[in-house]
Amino acid sequence: MAAAVWDYSANIGGKHAEVVSISVFVAVLCLCILIGHLLEENRWVNESITAIFIGCVTRMTILFISKGRSSHVLRFNEELFFMYLLPPIIFNAGFQVKKKQFFQNFLTIMLFGVVGVFISSSIVAAGSWWLFSRIGFHGLTAKDYLAVGTIFSSTDTVCTLQVLHQDETPLLYSLVFGEGVVNDATSVVFFNAIQKLDVSRPGGLKALHVFGDFLYLFTTSTILGITTGLLTAYALKTLYFGRHSTDREIALMVLTAYLSYMLAELLQLSGILTVFFCGIVMSHYAWHNVTESSRISTRHMFATMSFIAETFIFLYVGMDVFDIEKWKMTKLSLPTAIGIYATMIFLILLGRAAFVFPLSAFTNLTNRRSIEASSPITFRSQVIIWWAGLMRGAVSIALAFKQFTYSGVTVYPVNATMVTNTVIVVLFTTLVFGLLTKPLITCLIPHRGGRDHGEPRSPKDDHDLDLPLLSTEESVSTNLTRAKDSLSMLLERPVFIIHHYWKKFDNAYMRPFFGGPQHHQQR
């Protein structure tokens, strides 16, 4: 009987401590929002920097009050991050994206977001393997080094996107935003593929197997997201929930969006890609099938959920910097620790530059050989794109915890070192590079009243691309000539030609069935 009472008292005490921790965290979260609002017009500080700084101050205050005994408010859990915090952020990114700009620059975005991740991961993995041993740090396996490459190739472009204006620099904003989302998805997919890799027997076939797994996950996850979005749009169009209750149609959009992410995770696919493309499809079709009040509500609700999740993550990053338990477990001398941090930041800078500038030059070269109406990516724009990807954020933290901890707890000193290393790199890149982002962009793009010189001129619209489909009423020679002209235009202007024919197909078949504005009306 006494043992039962003791267990009950222990449970009550544990629950009370958990409630206190959550209450403190929510109160600090509210403080972040208030201070972020007051610093909205500040030249140097943005909300992510504010959240990290407040997190650091909060953890130091708790350590001071408890005299160093209490080191945690909440313990980071990568499952919490991937299951509850990441989905609203990625879905809102897809839901709010300017689809026309995104898909017109789709090839460039995929170059930066997919090929760039492979280049950056290779440089970071090989560089850390070569340099860590020379500064006295040992203990990582081959799979750990490959994972480190993907962990530190995942970018966080929030700081840059808060400075850029979508209407003033549409090309630059589209490239930075699109690459950020695709980069996160690619990093997670690549990370999961590495977990399945048997590094004990390396070879070319293993690399092909990883690449094949990546293509499979990328394709199937995208298809699942598009399918879920289309089914939601069809249900909203045919059943018309709004005639009875707008709450039902909003709830259906929210739940099916989250269901798409969970289905992807259940099928061991990429939930990030799935929910991102689900958001794009829902904004293109489903959003137009609900009432006007629901349209306003969904846009603000998805943006609010994303904002709270992002602030939550950066606040935790700030708090985790002063996790005394992990620092004690690292057992590294100060010079060695500084050497590890400096090495990772150097490799991030190098890996980023190794693909941004060459791929930009390749994109400019291919555009010059075609008759595209867009201007090249200027060197100033390339510098901004390079700088935008130097910050590391929540995905890097989550992948590091997934690789080097067990339910948020580190067991070995080498694992604790890599977790603290990731936190320090995220903190340094966000604070230092983030603080310099606004002045840098202001310097590189001094005239904010109009478009940047690197922005594309508006492509000639459908009048110049008016290539009708083949007709059964005309002669074979006429149709062959038309087909030849269409193929020639496709080879010279692939993006605009595909976009042109997609718009015709979309207006003729997709929108009448799944919903959406007619006559080329865009949201």
C-alpha angles and dihedrals in degrees: 000000000000090000091052092051090048092051091048091050091048091051091049090049092048093050091047091052090049092050090050091051093050092046091052092047094049091047091051089047089056089049090054091054093049095047091043089056092050091050095045094115096041115129096220110025130071132180096267091054090046092052093049092048093049089048091054093048092047094052092047090050092051091048091050094048093046092041092239097309100104111060102162137059094170126356114231114246118191090205090057089051097048096039103041114009104041100048097064091046095052095039092052090050090057094041095051099038120121096242097196094055092040096054095039087059094035097118093051091045091051090049091054097037100043110019090036092056092052092050094045093044091051093051094045093046095046093041094050091047091052099040104036093067091050093057093047102261117131139158106079119123126223090260090051091055091050089049091049088056092057094039093058095039092065108100135205112211097176094109093053095043090053088060101039119079117222095212096046099044105022097162095047093043092048093051095046094044096042094046091049093057096041090044092056092047093047092047093052093044091047091047092052091048090053090053089062093047120110102217093179089082107036122186146128092279090058091055090049089049091054090048091048091051089050093052091046093051092044094050100041093044091052092049092049092051093048092047093051091048093049093048090051091049092049092049092050092047098048100037097038098205091186094077089071107022136354089204091070096053092047091048091049092053093048096045097044090048090054090042090057090056093047092047090053091051091046090053090045093247130129109286091189094061092041097052092041094057090039087058092050093050093045092052090048098047117001096047090062093052096064131076122275093253090052091051091055092043096049095049093051094040095052091046091049094049090050092048094051092047093050092048090047091054097048090045090055092048089057092048094048093058090079097046097141095192094060093044092052091049095053093072092194129144116244095249092051092048092049089047091055093049093047091047093053094047091049091050091048091053092046096044092049094050092045092071109020097065098037093045091046089053090048091050092049090049094052091046091050091054092052128060094247114150094222127107119237124263101269123224090250090054090048090054091051091048089049092048094045091061097050094082117089122205150159099333091055090051093048094047091048091052090047092052102038107028139057110224089335095310122113118217105180129048093234090055092048088051093055093047093050089043090056092048092049092048091049091047094047097045093045096047102036101032091034093053090052095047098086096047091045095052091044089053095046095041103034097163106067096168096083142013122309118256088247093058120110122250112241108276117241107269132230095304092072092041098045098135107153121213120257115289129216090208096066132070124275092246091054092050091048091052091049091048090049091051091047092050091048091051090046092055093046099040105019099160097048094041092051090046090049095052091041090056091052092049092044094052094043101045117001103049096046088053103036101024135246140128119312132221096040093300109161129198 
